[in-house]
Short mmCIF file of C-alpha atoms in Angstrom, two decimals:
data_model
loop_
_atom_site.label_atom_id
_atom_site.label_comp_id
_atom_site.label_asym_id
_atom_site.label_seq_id
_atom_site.Cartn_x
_atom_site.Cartn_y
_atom_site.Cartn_z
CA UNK A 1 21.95 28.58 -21.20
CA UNK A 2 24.30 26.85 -23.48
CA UNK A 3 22.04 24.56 -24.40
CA UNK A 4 23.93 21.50 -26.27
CA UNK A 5 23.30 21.65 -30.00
CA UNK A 6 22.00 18.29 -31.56
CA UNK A 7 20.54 16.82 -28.52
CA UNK A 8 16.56 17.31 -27.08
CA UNK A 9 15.54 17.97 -24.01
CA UNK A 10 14.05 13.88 -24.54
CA UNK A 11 17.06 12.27 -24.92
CA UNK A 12 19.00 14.56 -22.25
CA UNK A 13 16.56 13.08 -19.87
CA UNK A 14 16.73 9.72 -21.60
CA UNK A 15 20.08 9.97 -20.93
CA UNK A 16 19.55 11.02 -16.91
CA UNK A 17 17.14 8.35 -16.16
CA UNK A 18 18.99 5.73 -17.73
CA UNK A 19 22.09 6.71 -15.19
CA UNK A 20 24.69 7.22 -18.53
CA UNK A 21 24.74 10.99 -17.35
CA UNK A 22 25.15 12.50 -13.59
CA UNK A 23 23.02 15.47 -12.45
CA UNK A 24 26.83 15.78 -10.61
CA UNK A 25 29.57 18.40 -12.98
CA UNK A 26 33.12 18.87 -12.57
CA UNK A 27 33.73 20.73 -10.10
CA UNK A 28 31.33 18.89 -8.14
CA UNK A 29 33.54 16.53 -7.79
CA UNK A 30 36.65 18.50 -6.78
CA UNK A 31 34.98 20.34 -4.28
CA UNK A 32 33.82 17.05 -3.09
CA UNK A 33 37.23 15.82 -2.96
CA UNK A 34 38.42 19.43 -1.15
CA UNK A 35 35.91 18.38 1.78
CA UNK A 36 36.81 14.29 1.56
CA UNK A 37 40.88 14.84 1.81
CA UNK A 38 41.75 18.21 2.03
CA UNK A 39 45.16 17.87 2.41
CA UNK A 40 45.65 15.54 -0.22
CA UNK A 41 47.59 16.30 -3.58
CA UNK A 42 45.50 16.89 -6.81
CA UNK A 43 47.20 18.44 -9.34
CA UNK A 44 51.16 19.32 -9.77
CA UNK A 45 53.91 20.03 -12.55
CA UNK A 46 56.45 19.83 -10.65
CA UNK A 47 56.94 23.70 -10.53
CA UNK A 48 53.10 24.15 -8.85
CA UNK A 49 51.00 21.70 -6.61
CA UNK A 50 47.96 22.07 -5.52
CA UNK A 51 46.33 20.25 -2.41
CA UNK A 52 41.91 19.60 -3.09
CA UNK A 53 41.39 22.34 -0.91
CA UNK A 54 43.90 24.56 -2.62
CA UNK A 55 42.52 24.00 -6.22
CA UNK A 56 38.56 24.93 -4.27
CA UNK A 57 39.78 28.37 -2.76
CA UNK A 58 41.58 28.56 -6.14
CA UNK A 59 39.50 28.20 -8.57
CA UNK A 60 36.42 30.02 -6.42
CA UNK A 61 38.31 32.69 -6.74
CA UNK A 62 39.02 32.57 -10.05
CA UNK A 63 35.68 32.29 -10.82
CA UNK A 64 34.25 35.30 -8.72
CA UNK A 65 37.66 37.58 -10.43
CA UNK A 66 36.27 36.73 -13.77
CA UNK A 67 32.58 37.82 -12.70
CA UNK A 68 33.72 40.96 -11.57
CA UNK A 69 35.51 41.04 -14.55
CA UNK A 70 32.35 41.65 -16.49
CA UNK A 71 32.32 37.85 -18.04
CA UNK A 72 28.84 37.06 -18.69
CA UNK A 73 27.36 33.65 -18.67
CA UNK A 74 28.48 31.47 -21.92
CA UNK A 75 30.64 34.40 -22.93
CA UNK A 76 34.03 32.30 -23.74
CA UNK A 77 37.47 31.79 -22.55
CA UNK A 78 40.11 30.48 -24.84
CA UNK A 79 42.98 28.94 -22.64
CA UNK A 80 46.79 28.61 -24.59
CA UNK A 81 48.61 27.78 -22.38
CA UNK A 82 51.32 24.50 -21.96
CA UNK A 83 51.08 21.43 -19.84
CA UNK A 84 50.65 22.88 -16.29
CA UNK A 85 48.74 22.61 -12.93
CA UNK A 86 46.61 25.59 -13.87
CA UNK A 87 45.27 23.65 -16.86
CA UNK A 88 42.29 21.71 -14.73
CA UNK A 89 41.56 24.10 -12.36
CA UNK A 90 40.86 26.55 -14.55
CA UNK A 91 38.09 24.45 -16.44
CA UNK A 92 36.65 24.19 -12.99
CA UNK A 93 36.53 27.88 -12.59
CA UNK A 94 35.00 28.28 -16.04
CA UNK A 95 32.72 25.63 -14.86
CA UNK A 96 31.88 27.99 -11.11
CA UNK A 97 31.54 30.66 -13.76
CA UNK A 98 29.16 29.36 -16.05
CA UNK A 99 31.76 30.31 -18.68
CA UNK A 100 32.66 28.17 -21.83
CA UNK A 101 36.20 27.37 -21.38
CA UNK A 102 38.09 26.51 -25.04
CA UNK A 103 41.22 24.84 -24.49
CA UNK A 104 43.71 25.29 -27.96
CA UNK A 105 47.49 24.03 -28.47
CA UNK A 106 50.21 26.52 -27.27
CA UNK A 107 51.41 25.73 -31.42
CA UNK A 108 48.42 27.69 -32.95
CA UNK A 109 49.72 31.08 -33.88
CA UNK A 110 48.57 34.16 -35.44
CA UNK A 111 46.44 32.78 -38.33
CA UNK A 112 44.68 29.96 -35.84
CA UNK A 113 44.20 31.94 -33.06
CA UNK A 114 43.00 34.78 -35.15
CA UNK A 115 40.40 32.74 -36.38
CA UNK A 116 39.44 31.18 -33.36
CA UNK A 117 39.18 34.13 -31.26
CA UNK A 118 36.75 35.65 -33.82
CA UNK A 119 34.58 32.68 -34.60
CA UNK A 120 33.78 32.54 -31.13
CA UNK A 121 33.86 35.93 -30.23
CA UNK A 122 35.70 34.99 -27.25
CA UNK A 123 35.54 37.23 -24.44
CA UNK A 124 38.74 36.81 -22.61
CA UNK A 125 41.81 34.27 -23.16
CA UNK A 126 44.66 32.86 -20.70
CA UNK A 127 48.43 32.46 -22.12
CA UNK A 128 51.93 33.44 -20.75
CA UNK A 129 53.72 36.20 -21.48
CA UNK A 130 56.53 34.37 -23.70
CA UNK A 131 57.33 30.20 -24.14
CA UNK A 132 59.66 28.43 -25.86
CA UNK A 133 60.71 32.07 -27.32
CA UNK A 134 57.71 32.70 -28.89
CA UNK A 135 55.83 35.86 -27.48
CA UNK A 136 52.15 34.81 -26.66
CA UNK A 137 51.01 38.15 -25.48
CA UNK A 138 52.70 40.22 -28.41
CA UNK A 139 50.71 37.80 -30.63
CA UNK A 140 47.40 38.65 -28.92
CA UNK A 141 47.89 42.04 -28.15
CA UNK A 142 47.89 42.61 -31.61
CA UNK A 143 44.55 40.08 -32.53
CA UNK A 144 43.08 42.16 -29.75
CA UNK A 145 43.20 45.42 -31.60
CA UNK A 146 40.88 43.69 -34.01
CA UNK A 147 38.46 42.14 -31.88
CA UNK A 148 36.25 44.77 -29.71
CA UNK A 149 34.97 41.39 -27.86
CA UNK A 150 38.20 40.27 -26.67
CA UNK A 151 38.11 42.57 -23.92
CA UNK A 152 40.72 40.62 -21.32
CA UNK A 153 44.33 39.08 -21.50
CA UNK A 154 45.02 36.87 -18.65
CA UNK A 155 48.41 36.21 -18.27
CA UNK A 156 50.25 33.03 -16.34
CA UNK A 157 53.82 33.33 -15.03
CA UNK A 158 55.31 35.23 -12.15
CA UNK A 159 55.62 38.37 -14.79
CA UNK A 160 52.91 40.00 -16.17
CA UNK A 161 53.28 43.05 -18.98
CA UNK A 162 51.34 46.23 -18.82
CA UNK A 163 47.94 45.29 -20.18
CA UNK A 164 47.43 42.33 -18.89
CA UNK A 165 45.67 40.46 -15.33
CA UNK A 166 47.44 38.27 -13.85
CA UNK A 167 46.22 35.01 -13.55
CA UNK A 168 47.91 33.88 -9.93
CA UNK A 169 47.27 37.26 -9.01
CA UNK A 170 43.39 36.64 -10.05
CA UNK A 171 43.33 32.82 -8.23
CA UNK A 172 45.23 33.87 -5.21
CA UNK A 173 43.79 36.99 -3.39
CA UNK A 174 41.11 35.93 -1.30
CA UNK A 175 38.77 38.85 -1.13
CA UNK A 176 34.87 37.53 -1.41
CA UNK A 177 32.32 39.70 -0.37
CA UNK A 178 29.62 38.52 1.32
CA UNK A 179 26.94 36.32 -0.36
CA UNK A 180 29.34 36.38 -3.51
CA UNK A 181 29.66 32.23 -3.70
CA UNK A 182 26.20 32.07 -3.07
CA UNK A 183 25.26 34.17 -6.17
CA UNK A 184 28.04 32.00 -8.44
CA UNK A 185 26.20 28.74 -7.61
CA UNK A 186 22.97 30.26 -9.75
CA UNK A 187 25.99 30.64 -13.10
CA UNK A 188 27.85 27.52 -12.46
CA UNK A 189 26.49 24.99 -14.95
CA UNK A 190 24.64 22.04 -14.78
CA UNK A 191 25.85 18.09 -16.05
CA UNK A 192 23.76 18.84 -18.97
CA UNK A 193 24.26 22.44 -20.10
CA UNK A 194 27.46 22.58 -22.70
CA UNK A 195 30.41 23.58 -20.49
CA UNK A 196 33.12 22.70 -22.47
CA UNK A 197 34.27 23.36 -26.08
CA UNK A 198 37.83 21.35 -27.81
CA UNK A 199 39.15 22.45 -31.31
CA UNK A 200 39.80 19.91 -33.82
CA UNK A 201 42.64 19.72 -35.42
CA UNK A 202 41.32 21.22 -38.58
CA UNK A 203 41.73 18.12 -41.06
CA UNK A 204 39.20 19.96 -43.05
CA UNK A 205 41.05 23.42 -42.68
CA UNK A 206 40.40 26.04 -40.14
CA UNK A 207 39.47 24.02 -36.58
CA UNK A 208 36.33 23.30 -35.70
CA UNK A 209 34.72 23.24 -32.13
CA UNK A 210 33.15 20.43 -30.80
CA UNK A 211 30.84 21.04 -27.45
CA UNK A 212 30.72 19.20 -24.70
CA UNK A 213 28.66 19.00 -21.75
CA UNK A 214 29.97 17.73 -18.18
CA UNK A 215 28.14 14.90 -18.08
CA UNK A 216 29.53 13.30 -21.21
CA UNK A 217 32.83 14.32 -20.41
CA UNK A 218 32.41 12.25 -16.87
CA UNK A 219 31.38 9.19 -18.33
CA UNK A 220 34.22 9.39 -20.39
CA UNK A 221 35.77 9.40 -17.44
CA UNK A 222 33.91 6.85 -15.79
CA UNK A 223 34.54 4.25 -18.42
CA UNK A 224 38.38 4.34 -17.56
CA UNK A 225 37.71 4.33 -13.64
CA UNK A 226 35.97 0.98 -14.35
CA UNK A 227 37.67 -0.90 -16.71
CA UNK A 228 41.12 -0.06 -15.50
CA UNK A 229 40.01 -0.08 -11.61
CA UNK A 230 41.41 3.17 -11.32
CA UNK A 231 41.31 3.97 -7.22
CA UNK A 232 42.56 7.02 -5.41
CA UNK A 233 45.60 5.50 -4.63
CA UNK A 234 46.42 5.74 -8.65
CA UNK A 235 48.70 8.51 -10.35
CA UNK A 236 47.88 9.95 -13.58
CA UNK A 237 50.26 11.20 -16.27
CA UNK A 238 49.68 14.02 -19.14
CA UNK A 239 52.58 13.57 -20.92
CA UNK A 240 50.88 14.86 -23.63
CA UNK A 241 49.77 18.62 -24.26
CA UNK A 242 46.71 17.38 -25.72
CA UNK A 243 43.17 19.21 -24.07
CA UNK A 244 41.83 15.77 -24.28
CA UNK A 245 42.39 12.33 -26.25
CA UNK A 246 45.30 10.78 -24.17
CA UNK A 247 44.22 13.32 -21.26
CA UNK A 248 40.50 12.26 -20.61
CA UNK A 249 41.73 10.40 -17.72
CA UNK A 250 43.88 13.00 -16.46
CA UNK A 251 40.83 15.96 -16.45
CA UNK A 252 37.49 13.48 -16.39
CA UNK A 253 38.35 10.70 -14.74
CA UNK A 254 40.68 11.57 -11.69
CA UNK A 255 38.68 13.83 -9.97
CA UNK A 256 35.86 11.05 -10.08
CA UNK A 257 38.80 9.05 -7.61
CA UNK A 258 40.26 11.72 -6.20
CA UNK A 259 43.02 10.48 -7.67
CA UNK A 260 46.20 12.94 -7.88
CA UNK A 261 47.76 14.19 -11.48
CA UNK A 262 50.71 15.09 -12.95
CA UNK A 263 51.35 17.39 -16.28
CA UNK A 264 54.71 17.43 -17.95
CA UNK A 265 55.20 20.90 -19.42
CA UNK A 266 57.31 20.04 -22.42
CA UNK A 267 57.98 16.02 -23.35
CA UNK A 268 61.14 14.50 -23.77
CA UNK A 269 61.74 10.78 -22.62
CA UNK A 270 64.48 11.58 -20.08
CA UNK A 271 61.89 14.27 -18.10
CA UNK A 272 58.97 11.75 -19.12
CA UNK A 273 60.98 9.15 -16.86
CA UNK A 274 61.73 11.19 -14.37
CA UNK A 275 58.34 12.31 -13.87
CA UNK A 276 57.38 8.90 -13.91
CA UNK A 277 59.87 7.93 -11.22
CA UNK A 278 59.18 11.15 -8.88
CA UNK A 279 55.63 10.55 -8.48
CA UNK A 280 55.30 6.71 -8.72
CA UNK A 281 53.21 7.32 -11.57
CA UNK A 282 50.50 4.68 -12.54
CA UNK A 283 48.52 5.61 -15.35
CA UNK A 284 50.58 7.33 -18.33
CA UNK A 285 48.77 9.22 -21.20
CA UNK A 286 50.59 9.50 -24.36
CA UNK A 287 50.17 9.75 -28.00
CA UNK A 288 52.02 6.85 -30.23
CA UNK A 289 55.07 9.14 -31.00
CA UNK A 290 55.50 9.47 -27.40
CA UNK A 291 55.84 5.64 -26.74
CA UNK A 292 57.82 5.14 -29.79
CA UNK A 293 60.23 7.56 -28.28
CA UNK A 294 60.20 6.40 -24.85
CA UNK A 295 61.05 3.02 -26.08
CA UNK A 296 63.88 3.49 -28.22
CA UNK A 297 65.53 5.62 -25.84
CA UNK A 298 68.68 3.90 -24.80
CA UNK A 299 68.89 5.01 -20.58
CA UNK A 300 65.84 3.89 -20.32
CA UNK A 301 66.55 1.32 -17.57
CA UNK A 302 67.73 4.05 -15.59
CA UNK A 303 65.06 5.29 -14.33
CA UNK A 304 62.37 3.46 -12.61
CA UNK A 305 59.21 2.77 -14.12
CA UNK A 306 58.28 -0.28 -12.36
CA UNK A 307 55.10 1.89 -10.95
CA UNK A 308 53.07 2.04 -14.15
CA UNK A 309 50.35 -0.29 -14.95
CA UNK A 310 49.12 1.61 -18.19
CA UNK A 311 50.53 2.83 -20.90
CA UNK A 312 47.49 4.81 -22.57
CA UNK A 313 47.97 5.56 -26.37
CA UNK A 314 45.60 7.69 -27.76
CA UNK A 315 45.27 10.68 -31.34
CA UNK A 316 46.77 8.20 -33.93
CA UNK A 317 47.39 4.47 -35.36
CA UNK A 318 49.02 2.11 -32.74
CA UNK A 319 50.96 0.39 -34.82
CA UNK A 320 51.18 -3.56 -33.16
CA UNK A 321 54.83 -3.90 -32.99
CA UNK A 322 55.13 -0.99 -31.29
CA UNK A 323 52.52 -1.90 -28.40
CA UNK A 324 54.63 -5.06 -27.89
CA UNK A 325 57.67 -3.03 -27.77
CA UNK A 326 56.75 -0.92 -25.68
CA UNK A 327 55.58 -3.76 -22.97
CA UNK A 328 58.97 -5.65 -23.46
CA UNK A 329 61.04 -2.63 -22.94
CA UNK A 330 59.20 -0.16 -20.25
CA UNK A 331 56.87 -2.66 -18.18
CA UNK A 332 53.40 -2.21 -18.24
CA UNK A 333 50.27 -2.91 -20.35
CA UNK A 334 49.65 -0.64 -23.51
CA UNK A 335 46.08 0.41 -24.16
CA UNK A 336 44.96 1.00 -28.06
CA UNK A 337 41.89 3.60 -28.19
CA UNK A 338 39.80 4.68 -31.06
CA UNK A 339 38.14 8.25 -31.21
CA UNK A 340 38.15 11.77 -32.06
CA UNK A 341 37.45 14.83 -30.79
CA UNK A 342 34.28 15.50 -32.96
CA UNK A 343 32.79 12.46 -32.03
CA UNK A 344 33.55 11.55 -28.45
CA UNK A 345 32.52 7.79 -28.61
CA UNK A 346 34.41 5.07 -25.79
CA UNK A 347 36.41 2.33 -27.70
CA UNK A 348 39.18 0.82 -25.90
CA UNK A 349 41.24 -2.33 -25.38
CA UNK A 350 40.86 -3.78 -21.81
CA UNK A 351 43.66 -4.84 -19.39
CA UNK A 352 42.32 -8.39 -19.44
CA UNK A 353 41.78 -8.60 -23.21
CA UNK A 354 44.91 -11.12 -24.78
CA UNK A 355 47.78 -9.53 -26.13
CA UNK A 356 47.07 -10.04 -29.70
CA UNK A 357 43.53 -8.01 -29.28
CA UNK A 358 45.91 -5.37 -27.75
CA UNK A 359 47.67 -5.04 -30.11
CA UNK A 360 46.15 -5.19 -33.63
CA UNK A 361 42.57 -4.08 -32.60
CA UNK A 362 41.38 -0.57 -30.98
CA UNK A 363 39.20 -2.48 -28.58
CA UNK A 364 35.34 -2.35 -27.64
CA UNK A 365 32.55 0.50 -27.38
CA UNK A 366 31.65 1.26 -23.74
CA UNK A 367 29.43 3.10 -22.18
CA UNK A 368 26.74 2.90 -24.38
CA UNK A 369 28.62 3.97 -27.43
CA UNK A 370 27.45 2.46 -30.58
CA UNK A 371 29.36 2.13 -33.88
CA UNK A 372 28.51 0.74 -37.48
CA UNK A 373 30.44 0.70 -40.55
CA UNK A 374 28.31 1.58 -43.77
CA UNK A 375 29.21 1.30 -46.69
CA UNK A 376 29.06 4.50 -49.76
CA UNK A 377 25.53 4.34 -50.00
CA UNK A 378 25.45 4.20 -46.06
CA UNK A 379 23.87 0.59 -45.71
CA UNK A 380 25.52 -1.60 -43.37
CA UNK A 381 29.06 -2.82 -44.92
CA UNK A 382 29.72 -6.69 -45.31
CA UNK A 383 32.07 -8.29 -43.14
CA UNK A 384 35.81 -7.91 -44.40
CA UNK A 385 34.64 -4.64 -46.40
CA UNK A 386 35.63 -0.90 -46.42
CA UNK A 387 33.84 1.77 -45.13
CA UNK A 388 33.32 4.47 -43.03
CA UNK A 389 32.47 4.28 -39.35
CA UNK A 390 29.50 5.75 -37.93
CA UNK A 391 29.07 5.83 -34.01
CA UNK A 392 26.56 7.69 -31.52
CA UNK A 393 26.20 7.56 -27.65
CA UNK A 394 25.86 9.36 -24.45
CA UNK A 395 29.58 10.28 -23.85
CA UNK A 396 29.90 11.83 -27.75
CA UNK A 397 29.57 15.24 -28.59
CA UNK A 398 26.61 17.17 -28.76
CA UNK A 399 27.90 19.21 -32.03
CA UNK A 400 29.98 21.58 -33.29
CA UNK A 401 29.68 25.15 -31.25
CA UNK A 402 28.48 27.74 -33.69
CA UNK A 403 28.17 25.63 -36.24
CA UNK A 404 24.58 24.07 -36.77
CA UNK A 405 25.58 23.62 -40.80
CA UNK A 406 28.67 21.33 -39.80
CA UNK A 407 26.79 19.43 -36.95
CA UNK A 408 24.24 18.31 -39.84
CA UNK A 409 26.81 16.68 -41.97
#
């Protein structure tokens, strides 16, 4: 069981009586949606869509290939791979697995991924072939002659190279034997088992990786569903490549709707707004460089962007003149967040909050986070001092995987 590191079995149930966590995971809730609306659209790139019941026969079959792969339960998958459909459905196959599923940038190369493969002693990993003219496989072909635990190399693209599955051919074959989804539901994980592991971005050095269970990762979720009145008929945006920050909506909080989502496989504004256009998009996930781009880019008007209500800017600064900016020039309201992917706390800005919170404040904690600023000696700063922010809550992390030494500090 993977349980999660810092927390007790006390506050987990704390947490469960109180109603912050679910006994309901992920893929809970997209199989819920593949019985709800079948037909409707939950995921595309424009290259790939998948309908809910698509991504259910998808990803159970993903899930049973990687059991008969020989993946045991809380063995883990590391997933490089850029901004596609695949990307959420195959956390929810991890998830029907009972397999820890460790989403890194498609930028980490040899050194990075070297180290993360070993620390983890990950047991299988997902990339294409070649991207961008860089050759993914090559890279971990060679990793994999020093790692006896990496025994698998999924690969994603129509062409696969000697040595490799492939993944479409993997999520695509229908072929369960009998009783064989019956015996995955005893390895899928619960809400409160760790499920889910995201690198840092290694401020420190070498990443880190910070666990995650379901449950906090939906409330996440369910923070955005509430204060933005996100509804099915909504359309969320990963224009980013991020694994989560600006994308929390995107994985955590659209499948809560039954909402449908979009990834962008490589930004630039012009595909940004045409993505936007296409697909009437509502809800648009970005990181600060993203919006600065978007609005100095001088065809802006166009394209249509009339659809979006939210611009969400999340993984650095928001600098205030930008957020107005970006209203005057692309429509919409801009959303300021504060968090990280170690911690995992909910602070936001709200639609209704006045422009001037907008813009020069990160918002409020939600969801039962809860933040202080101490000062050096770590007693509670004054007002109008310095000092460093300290923050807990049932949608935060429960540590860093593997790493009991770093959890402490």
């Amino acid at each position: 069981m993977a349980w999660p590191t810092r927390l007790t079995e006390e506050v987990i149930n704390d947490y469960l009586s109180q109603g912050a966590w679910e006994p309901a995971t992920i893929s809970d809730y997209w199989d819920k949606n593949a019985d709800r609306n079948p037909q409707g659209i939950a995921v595309t790139d424009g290259q790939q869509e998948f309908t809910w019941v698509e991504a259910k026969v998808w990803t159970d079959q993903l899930a049973l290939a990687m059991v008969r792969l020989g993946l045991r339960r809380d063995d883990v998958l590391v997933v490089q791979l850029p901004n596609s459909a695949e990307l959420p459905l195959i956390r929810v196959a991890c998830e029907k697995a009972g397999i820890l599923c460790l989403p890194v940038p498609r930028t980490l190369r040899q050194a990075e991924m070297r180290f993360c493969l070993r620390f983890t002693e990950a047991a299988a990993i997902v990339a294409p072939w070649s991207y961008r003219d860089f050759d993914y496989f090559g890279m971990i072909r060679e990793l994999q002659g020093e790692m006896p635990h990496l025994r698998h190399i999924l690969v994603a693209g129509k062409e696969v190279p000697a040595g490799a599955f492939s993944l479409h051919e993997l999520a695509c074959h229908r072929r369960e034997e009998r009783g064989e989804l019956t015996a995955l539901e005893a390895r899928c994980y619960k809400a409160a088992e760790v499920s889910l592991i995201n690198s840092t971005t290694g401020s420190t050095g070498l990443p880190k990786f910070a666990e995650y269970t379901a449950a906090a990762r939906l409330l996440y979720g369910r923070s955005y569903v509430d204060v933005l009145e996100l509804t099915e008929q909504d359309v969320l945006a990963a224009l980013s490549p991020a694994a989560g920050g600006p994308n929390i909506p995107v994985y955590f909080a659209a499948p809560r709707i039954g909402a449908k989502t979009v990834f962008l496989k490589h930004f630039e504004p012009r595909a940004a707004f045409e993505l936007i256009q296409q697909e009437r998009v509502t809800l648009a996930c970005v990181v600060p460089a993203q919006l600065a781009m978007m609005a100095s880019y001088p065809r802006r008007d166009r394209h249509d962007l009339s659809s979006v209500r939210f611009w969400l800017s999340v993984g650095a600064p928001l600098a205030p003149n930008l957020a107005r900016e970006a209203e005057d020039r692309l429509g919409g309201i801009v959303l300021n967040t504060y968090g990280a992917v170690d911690w995992g706390g909910v602070v936001f800005t709200s639609p209704l909050d006045p422009p001037e919170a907008r813009y020069f404040t990160v918002g409020r904690p939600r969801v039962g986070t809860e933040v202080r600023l101490v000062d050096e000696e770590g007693r509670p700063a004054a007002p109008g001092q310095v000092g460093e922010l300290q923050g807990r809550g049932p949608s935060c992390s429960s540590g860093y995987y593997r790493n009991p030494e770093a959890t402490l500090k």
